Structures are given as C-alpha cells and as structure tokens.
Coordinates of C-alpha atoms and ligand atoms in Angstrom, one line a residue:
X1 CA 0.0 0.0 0.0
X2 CA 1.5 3.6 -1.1
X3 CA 1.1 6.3 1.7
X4 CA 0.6 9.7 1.2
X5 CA -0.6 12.9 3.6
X6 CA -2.6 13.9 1.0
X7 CA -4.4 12.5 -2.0
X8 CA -6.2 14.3 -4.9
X9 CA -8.4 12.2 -7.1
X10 CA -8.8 13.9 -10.7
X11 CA -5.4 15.8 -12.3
X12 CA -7.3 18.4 -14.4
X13 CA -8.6 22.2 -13.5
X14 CA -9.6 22.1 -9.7
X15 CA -7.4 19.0 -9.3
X16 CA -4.1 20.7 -9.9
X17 CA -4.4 24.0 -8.6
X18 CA -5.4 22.0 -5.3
X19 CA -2.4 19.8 -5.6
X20 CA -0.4 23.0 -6.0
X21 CA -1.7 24.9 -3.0
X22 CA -1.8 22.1 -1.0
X23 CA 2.0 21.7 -1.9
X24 CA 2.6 25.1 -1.2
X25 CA 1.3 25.6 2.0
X26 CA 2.2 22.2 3.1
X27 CA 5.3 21.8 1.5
X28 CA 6.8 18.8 4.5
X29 CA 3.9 16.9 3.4
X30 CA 3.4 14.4 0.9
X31 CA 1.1 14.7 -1.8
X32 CA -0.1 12.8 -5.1
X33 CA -2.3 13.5 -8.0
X34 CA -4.3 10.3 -9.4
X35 CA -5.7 10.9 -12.8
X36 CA -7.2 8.2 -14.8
X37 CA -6.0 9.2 -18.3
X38 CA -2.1 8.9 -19.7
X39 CA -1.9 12.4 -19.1
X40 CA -3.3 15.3 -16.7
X41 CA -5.0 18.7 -17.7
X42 CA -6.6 17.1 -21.1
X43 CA -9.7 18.8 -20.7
X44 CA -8.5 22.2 -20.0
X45 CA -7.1 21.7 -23.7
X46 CA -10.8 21.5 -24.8
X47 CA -11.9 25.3 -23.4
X48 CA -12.5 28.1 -25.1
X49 CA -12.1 26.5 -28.5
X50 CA -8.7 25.5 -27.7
X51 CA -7.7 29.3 -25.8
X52 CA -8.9 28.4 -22.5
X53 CA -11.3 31.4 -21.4
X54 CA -9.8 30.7 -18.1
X55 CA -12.0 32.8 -16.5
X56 CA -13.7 36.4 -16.5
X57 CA -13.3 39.7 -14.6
X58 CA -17.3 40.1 -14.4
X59 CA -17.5 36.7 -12.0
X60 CA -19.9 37.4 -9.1
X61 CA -22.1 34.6 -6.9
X62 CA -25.0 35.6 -9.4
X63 CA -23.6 33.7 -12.4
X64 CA -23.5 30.2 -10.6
X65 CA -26.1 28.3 -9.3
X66 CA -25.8 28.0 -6.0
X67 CA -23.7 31.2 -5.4
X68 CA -24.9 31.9 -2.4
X69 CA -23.0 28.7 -1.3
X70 CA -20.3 29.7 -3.8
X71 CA -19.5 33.3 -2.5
X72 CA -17.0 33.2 0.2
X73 CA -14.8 30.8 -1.9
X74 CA -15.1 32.9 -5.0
X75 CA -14.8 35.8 -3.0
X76 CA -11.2 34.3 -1.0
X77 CA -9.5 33.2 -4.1
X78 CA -11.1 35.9 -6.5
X79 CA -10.7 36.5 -10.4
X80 CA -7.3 38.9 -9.1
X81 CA -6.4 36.7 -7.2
X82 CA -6.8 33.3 -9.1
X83 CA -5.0 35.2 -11.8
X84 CA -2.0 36.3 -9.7
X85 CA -2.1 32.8 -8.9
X86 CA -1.7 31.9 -12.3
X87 CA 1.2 34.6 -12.4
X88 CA 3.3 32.6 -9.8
X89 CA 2.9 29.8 -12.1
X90 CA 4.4 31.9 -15.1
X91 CA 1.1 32.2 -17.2
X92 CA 0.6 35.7 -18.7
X93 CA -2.7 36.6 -19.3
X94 CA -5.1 39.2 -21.2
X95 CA -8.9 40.1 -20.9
X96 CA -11.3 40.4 -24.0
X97 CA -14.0 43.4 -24.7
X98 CA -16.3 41.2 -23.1
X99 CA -14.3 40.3 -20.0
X100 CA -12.9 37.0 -20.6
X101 CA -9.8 36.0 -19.7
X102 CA -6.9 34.3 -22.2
X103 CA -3.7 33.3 -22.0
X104 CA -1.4 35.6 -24.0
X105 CA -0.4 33.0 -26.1
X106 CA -4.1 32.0 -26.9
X107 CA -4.0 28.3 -26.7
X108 CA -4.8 26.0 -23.9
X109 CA -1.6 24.3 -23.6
X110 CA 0.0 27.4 -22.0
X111 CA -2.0 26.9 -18.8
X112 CA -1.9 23.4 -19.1
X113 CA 2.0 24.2 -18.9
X114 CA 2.0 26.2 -16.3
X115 CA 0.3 23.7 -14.2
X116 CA 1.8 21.1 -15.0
X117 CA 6.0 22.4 -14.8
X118 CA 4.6 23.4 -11.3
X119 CA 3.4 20.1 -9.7
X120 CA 7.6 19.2 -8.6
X121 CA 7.4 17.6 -5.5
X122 CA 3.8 16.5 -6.1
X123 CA 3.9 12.6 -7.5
X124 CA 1.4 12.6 -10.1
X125 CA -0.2 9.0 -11.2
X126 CA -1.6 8.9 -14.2
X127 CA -3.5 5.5 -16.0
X128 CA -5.3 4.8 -12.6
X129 CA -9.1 5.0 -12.3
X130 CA -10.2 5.1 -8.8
X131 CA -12.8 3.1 -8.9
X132 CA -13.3 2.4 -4.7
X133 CA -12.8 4.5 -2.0
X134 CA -13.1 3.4 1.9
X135 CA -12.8 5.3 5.2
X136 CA -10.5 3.4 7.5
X137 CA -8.3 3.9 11.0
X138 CA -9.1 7.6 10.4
X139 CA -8.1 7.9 6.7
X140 CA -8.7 6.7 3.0
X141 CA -8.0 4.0 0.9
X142 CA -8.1 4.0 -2.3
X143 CA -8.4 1.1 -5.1
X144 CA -6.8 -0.3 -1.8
X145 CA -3.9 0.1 -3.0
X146 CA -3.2 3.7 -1.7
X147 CA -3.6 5.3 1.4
X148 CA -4.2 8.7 2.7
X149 CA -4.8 11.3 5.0
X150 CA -6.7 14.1 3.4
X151 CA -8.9 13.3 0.1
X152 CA -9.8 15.7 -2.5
X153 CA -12.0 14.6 -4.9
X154 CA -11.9 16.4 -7.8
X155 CA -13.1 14.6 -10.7
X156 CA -15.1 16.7 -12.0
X157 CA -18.8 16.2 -13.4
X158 CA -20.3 13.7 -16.4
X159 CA -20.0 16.3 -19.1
X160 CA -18.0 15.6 -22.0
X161 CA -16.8 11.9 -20.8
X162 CA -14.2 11.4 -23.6
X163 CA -12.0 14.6 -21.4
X164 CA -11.9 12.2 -18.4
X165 CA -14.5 13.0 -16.5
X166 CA -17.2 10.2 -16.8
X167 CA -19.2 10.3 -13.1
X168 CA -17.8 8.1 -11.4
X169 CA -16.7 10.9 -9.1
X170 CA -20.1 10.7 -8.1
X171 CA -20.3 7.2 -6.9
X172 CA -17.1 7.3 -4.6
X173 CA -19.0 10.5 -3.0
X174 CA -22.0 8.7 -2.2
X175 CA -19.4 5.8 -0.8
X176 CA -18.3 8.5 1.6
X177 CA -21.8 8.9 3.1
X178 CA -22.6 12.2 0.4
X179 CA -26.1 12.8 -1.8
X180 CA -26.0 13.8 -5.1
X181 CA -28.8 15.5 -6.3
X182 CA -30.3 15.0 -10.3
X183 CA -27.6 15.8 -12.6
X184 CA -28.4 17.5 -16.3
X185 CA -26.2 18.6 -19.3
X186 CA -25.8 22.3 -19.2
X187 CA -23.9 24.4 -21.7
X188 CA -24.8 22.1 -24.5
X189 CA -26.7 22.5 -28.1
X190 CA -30.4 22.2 -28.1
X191 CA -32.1 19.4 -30.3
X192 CA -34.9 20.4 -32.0
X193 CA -37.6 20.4 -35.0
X194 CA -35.4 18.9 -38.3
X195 CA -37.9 19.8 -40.5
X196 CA -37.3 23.9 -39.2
X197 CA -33.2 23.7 -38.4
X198 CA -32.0 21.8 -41.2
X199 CA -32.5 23.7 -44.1
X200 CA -31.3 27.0 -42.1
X201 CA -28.2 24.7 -41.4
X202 CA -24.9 27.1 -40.6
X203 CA -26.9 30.1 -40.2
X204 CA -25.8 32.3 -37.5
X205 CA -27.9 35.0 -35.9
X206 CA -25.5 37.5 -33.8
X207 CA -27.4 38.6 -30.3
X208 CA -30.5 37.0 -31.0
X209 CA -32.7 36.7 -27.9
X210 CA -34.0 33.4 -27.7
X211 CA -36.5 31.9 -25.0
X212 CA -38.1 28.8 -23.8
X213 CA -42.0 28.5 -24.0
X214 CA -43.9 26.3 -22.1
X215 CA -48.0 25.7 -21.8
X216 CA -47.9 29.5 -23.1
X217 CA -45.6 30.4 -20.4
X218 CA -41.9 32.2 -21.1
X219 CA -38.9 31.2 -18.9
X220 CA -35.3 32.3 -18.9
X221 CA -34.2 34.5 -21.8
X222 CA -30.9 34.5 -23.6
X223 CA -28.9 37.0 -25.5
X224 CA -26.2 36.5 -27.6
X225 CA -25.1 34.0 -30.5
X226 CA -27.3 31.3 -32.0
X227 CA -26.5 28.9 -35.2
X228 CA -28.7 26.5 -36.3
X229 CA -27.7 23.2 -37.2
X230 CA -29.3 20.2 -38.7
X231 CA -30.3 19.3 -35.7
X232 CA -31.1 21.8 -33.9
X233 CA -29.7 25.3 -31.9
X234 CA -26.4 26.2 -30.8
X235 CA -24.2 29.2 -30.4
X236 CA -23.6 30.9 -26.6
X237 CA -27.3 32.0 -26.2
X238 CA -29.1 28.5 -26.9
X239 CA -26.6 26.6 -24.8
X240 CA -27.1 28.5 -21.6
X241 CA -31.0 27.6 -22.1
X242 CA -30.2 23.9 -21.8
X243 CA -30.4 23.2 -18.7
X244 CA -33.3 25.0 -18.0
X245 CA -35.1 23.2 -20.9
X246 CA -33.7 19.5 -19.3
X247 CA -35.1 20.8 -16.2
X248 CA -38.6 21.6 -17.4
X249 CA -39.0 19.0 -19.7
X250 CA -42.1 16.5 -19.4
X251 CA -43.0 13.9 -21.7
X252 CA -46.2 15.0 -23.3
X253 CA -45.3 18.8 -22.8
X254 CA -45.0 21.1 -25.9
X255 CA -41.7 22.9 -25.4
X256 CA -40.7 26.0 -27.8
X257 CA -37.6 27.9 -28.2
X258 CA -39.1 31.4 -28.9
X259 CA -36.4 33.7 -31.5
X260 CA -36.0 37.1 -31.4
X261 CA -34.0 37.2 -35.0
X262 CA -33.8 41.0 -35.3
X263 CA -33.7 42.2 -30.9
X264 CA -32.0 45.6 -32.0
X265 CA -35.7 46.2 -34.1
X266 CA -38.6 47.2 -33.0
X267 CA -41.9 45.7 -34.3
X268 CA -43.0 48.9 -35.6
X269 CA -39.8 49.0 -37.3
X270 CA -40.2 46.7 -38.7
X271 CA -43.4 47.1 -40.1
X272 CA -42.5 50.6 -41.5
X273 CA -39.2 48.9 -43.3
X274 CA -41.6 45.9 -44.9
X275 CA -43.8 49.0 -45.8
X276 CA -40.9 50.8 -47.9
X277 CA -40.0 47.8 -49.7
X278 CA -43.9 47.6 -50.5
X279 CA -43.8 50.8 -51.6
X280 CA -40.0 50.4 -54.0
X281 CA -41.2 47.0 -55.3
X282 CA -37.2 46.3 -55.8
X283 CA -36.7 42.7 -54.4
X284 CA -37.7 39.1 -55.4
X285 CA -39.4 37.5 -52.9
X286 CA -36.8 35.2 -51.4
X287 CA -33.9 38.2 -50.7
X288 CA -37.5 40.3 -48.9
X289 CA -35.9 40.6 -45.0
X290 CA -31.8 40.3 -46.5
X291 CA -31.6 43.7 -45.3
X292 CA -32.1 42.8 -41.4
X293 CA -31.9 39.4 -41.3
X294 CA -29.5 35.8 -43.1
X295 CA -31.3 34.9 -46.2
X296 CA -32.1 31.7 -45.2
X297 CA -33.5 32.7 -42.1
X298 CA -35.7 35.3 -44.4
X299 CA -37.0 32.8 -46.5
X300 CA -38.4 30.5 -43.3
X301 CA -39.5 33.1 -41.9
X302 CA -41.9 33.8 -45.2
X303 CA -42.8 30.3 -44.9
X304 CA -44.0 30.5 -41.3
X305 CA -46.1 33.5 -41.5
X306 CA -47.6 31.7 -45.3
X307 CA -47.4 34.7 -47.5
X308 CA -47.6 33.6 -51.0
X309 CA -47.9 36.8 -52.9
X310 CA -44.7 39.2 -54.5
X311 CA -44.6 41.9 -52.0
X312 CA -46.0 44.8 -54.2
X313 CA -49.3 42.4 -52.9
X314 CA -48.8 42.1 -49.6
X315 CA -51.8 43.7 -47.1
X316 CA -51.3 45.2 -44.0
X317 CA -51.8 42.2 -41.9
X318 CA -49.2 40.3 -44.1
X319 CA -46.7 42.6 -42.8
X320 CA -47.4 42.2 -40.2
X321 CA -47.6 38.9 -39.1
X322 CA -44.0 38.6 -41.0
X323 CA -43.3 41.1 -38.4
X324 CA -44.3 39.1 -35.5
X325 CA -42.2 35.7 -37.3
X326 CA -39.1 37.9 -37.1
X327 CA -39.7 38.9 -33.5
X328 CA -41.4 35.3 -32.3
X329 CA -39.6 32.6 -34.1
X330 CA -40.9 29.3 -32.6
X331 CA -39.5 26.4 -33.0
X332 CA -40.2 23.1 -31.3
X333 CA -37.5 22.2 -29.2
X334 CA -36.8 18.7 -28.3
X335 CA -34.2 18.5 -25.8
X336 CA -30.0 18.8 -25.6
X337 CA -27.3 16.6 -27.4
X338 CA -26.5 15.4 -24.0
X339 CA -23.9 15.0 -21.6
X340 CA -21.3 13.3 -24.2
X341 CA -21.7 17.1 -26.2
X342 CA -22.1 19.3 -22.7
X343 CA -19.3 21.8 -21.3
X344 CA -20.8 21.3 -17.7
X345 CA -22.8 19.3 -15.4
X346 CA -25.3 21.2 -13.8
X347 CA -25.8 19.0 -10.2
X348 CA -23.4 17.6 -7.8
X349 CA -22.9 17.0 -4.6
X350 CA -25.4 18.6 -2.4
X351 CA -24.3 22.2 -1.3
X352 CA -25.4 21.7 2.3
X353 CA -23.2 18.8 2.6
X354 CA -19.7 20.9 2.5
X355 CA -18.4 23.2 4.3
X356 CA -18.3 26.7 2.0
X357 CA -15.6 28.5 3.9
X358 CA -13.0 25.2 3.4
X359 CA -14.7 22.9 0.8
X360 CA -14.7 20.0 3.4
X361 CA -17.3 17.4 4.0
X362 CA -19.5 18.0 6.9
X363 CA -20.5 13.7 6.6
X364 CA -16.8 12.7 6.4
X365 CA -13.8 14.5 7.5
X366 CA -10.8 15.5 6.0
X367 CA -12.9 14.7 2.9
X368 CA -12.7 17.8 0.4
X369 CA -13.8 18.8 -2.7
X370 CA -13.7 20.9 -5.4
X371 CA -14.5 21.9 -9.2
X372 CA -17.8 20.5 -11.2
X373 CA -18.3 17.9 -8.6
X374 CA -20.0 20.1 -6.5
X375 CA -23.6 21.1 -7.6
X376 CA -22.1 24.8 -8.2
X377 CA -22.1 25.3 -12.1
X378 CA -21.5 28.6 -14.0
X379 CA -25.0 29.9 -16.1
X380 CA -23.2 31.3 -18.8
X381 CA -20.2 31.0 -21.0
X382 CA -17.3 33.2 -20.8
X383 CA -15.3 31.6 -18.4
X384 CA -17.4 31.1 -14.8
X385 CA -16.7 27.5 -14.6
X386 CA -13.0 27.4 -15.0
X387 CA -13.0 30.3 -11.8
X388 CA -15.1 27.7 -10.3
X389 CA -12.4 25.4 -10.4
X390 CA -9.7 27.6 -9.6
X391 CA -11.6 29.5 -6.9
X392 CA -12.9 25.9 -5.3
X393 CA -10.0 23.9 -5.7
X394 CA -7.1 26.5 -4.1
X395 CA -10.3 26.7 -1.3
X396 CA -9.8 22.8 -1.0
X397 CA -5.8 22.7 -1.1
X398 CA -5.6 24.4 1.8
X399 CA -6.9 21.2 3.5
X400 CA -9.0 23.5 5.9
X401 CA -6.0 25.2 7.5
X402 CA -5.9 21.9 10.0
X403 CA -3.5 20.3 7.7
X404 CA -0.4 18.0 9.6
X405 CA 2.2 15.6 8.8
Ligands
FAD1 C1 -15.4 21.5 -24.7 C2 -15.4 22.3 -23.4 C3 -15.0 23.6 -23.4 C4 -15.0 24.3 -22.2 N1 -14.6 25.6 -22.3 C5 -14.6 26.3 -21.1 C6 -14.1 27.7 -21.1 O1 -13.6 28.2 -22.1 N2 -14.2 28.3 -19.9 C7 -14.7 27.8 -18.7 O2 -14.7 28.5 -17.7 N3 -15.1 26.5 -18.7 C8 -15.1 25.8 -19.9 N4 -15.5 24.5 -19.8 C9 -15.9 23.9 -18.5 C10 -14.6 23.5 -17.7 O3 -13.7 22.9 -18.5 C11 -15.0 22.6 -16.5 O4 -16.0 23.2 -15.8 C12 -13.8 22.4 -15.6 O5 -12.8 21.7 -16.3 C13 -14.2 21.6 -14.4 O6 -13.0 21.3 -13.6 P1 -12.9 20.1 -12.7 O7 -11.5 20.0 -12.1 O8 -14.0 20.1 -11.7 O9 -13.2 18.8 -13.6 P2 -12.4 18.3 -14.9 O10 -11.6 19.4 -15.5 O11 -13.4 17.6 -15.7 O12 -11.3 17.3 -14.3 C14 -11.7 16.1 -13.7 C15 -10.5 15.1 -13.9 O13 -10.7 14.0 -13.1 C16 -10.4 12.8 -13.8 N5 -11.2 11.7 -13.2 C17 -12.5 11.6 -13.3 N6 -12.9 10.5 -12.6 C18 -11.8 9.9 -12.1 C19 -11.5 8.8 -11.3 N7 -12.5 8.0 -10.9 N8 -10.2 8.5 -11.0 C20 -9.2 9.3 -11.4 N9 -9.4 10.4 -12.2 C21 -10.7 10.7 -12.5 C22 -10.7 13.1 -15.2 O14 -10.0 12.3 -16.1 C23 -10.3 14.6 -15.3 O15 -9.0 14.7 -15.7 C24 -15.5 23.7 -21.0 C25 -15.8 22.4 -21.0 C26 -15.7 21.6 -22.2 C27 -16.1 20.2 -22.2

C-alpha cells in the first residue's frame, strides 16, 4: 500500500491547482495527484475553442447556481487573485472586450504548462481510475492500493466523458456517506424540429434573444449567438438555455424555443421597413428581409407567416404577421445533445453537505472537494466554470487550514 498525507483524485482544473496549494502551504507533506488518463490537464485543452477562457473579470455569486454557497470561496480566491495565482505559475494573461480571460499566447496548452511544470514535489499518477474509496483507522483508501490522509475529490462532473470526467466521481462521494442531487447537461446544443433547423443549417444570428416557452408560459431569456444546425440550436445563447429546458422538460409537454431574430428592431420597425419595400417593389421574394436578417432565415420566416404573394401584394396584416415571425420565431424544441456534447454538469454533490468556507465534507472529515463535482455550475459561457475550479480547488488545497504531517 503507497502512503501519502494527501491525495487528490482527478489531475485536471480544480485537481491541480489543489495539488499545488496544497503543496505550497504544506510543503513537509506528501502529496499525489491520481488521474485516470495517460496524461493530466486534457480537458483544460478543450476550453474556449482551444484558448482556455480561463476565466472572466465580471465573476460574481449571481452567475453560478448555487452562489450563495459559492461566494465566500469565490470571494477568497477571487478572479485577481486566481490570476496572480496563475502569475506565480508563469502564465501571462489578457482580458477580451467582453471580460474574458486568455492566456497571452491564446492556446490551452499554456495553462496546461504552467500547471503542469509546477506540480515538482507532487507525484502525479496517471493511467489509474479510482474506482473504490473506503474510510479506514481515520483515513482513505483507495483502489486499496493507496492510502491517505486528506482526500480531495476532484473529478469533476459527467459532461463531455471522452475529457476524463465520466461520473464516477459521483459514486465514490455517495461511498463516503454524500447525496448527489439530479444531474443534467448544461452548456450544451439544443435538439430540436429537423424539419425547421436543417435547411437553415450554418446560419448564425449574432445577439438574438432566444426563449423557452412552455403551456404559453416564457422562462429564462438568452442574449447573444445562435446557429442552427441540422439538428437543432447552438451558439452561446441557446446553450445557456439547456439546462433549463432538461429541467422543465415532461413527456407529453410542448416545449418552444421562442427567436428574437432582429432584438436591436422594434416591431413597428419593422413594419415601416416591410412597408418601404412595398412601396420600392425592388426585391424578389426570397432576398425580402436580406436587409435585417440571413437569407435563409428570411426565406423560413416567409414560410411560417404563409405569404404567398410578390410583396407589391402584400396587405397590412401580411406585414405584419411577417413582423411578428421575425420577433417570435418558434420552434419546437426537443431536448439537448446530452452530456457526451455538454461543457458542464449542472448537479453535484449537495451544497449543504460541505463546508463553503473550506470545501470540506460536513459527513466525512478531512474529505474535500472541489471543481464541477459540486452542484455549483456557472449559467453562462465566458469563463465562470473554470473560476469555479480555480476559486474551489485552491479553497480545498488548503486542507482547511488543520493540515499535519
Ligand atoms: C469542450 C469544453 C469547453 C469548455 N470551455 C470552457 C471555457 O472556455 N471556460 C470555462 O470556464 N469553462 C469551460 N469548460 C468547462 C470547464 O472545463 C470545466 O467546468 C472544468 O474543467 C471543471 O473542472 P474540474 O476540475 O471540476 O473537472 P475536470 O476538469 O473535468 O477534471 C476532472 C479530472 O478527473 C479525472 N477523473 C474523473 N474520474 C476519475 C476517477 N474516478 N479516478 C481518477 N481520475 C478521475 C478526469 O479524467 C479529469 O482529468 C469547458 C468544457 C468543455 C467540455
């Protein structure tokens, strides 16, 4: 059996900023990473397109759910101070117009890098699942092969399994006495109506407003980037809706995603604009809305509101219910491409189960944990869930200030 003082299951985001911490503010003790794949940090690799929006300067609690629980954590090791974290390690970074956060080199491998050339000291396994995990004479062991002290589990949530992180995290929490509450892909393309998406295939609609319908009712709207596919939504907006829509959805129940294709127009705008081209008599019917909206997202638009006449002929109420298509663009929305095509997990391990000030189990001590394991998951893009792990995982490296040899 290997011994350790501390062991941190999962060698990705939350994982090895924990392991570093831990290392630094413990440095007598002796620490290992164990990380199923070949090679640790593969998933960071995947963010932000392959930059790594590692994390953005307009985090607050009201971006996660479950901030309240999230607060003191993101408020101790803060977007500064995550970032002069990273500054130790050697990583330059810069900030977008929008507030995220980049390496200055632009590619993922940079932080994986500086992670990585920092973890001397720390013996990292790599290849080794743990698959079992038992409390025993007052510590851990794991695969029973490995003993420890202090545990941090950081493996993460079920989204994109092929990165590493497959849920079995989730099982060796409940081993340790913890609930896990009902887990759903968030951040993840919308599936819906082929018959509607496919021929608009690769159009992109740049801050769109998009939002769910249900039973007439209209939850959560999203501004920002939407491209349809064949089958169905993505782009920033429509992902952030998916969890709702998992949340809300019912077999039986009609569910609509509900398009704003042209937010920065009014309806009366509108209206006066189709009136004008009445009036000119200049364009063929299928390049009609070209001047405010994709072509392709023109011509389905026609087709929904069923005008068939050249629009010399078209009456008042023609234009406007073309008016309302533009502003009200339903489509039937049948659910998400699933945790396989997800960025994050939305659910965890319950919030009232862990200590927010140290990240430590209040069922099972010197238990920790930190990253998507937890059910804290960032709403939107830009860069929330990476602070998450940063913010959460330096929280759990310093192995609630009780640490010993
Ligand atoms: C394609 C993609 C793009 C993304 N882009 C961004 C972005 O730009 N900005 C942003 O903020 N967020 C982004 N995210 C989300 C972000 O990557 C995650 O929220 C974050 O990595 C979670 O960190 P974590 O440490 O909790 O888990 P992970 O990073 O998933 O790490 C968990 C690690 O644990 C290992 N592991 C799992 N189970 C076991 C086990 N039983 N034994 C041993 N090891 C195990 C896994 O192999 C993995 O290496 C993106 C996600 C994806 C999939």
């Amino acid at each position: 059996m290997k011994r350790f003082d501390v062991i941190i299951i999962g060698g990705c985001a939350s994982g090895l900023v924990a392991a570093i911490n831990a290392h630094r503010l413990y440095p007598e003790m002796s620490i290992a990473v164990v990380e199923k794949l070949p090679r640790t940090g593969k998933k960071i690799l995947a963010t932000g397109n392959g930059r790594c929006n590692l994390t953005n300067i307009n985090t607050r609690c009201g971006c996660y759910t479950n901030g309240g629980f999230a607060k003191t954590a993101l408020e101790k090791y803060s977007v500064e101070k995550s970032l002069e974290f990273f500054s130790s390690l050697g990583l330059k970074t810069y900030t977008d117009s929008e507030g995220r956060v980049y390496p200055t080199s632009n590619t993922a491998a940079s932080v994986v890098d500086a992670l990585r050339f920092n973890l001397d000291g720390i013996e990292v396994i790599t290849g080794e699942a743990v698959t079992d995990v038992k409390k025993q004479d007052g510590g851990f062991v794991l695969n029973n092969e490995y003993r420890c002290n202090y545990l941090i589990t950081a493996t993460g949530g079920k989204a994109s399994p092929s990165q590493g992180s497959d849920g079995s995290g989730y099982a060796l929490a409940k081993a340790l006495g913890h609930t896990v509450t009902n887990l759903y892909p968030a951040l993840v393309p919308l599936t819906a109506d082929p018959a509607v998406t496919k021929p608009l295939k690769g159009v992109r609609i740049h801050n769109a407003v998009i939002t769910l319908e249900k039973n007439g009712k209209s939850i959560c709207p999203a501004r920002g980037e939407i491209l349809f596919t064949d089958s169905g939504i993505s782009g920033i907006a429509a992902m952030e809706l998916a969890a709702s829509l998992e949340r809300i959805k019912e077999k039986g129940a009609d569910i609509f995603a509900v398009i704003d294709l042209a937010p920065d127009m009014s309806r009366e705008e509108i209206i006066e604009y189709l009136t004008v081209l009445r009036k000119e008599n200049r364009r063929d019917f299928d390049s009609l809305l070209t001047g405010i909206i994709p072509k392709a997202a023109g011509i389905a638009v026609l087709k929904k509101s069923g005008v068939k006449s050249t629009i010399s002929g078209f009456s008042e109420n023609e234009i406007k219910i073309i008016s309302e298509h533009i502003k009200q663009f339903r489509i039937k929305v049948t659910g998400t491409k699933g945790f396989d095509c997800a960025q994050v997990t939305s659910g965890g391990v319950r919030t009232d189960e862990i200590n927010n000030e140290t990240m430590e189990s209040l069922i099972c001590e010197n238990l920790f944990f930190a990253g998507e394991i937890i059910d804290v998951d960032g709403i939107c893009c830009g860069g929330f869930n990476l602070q998450w792990a940063w913010s959460s995982g330096l929280t759990a490296g310093e192995l609630g200030g009780k640490a010993q040899c």
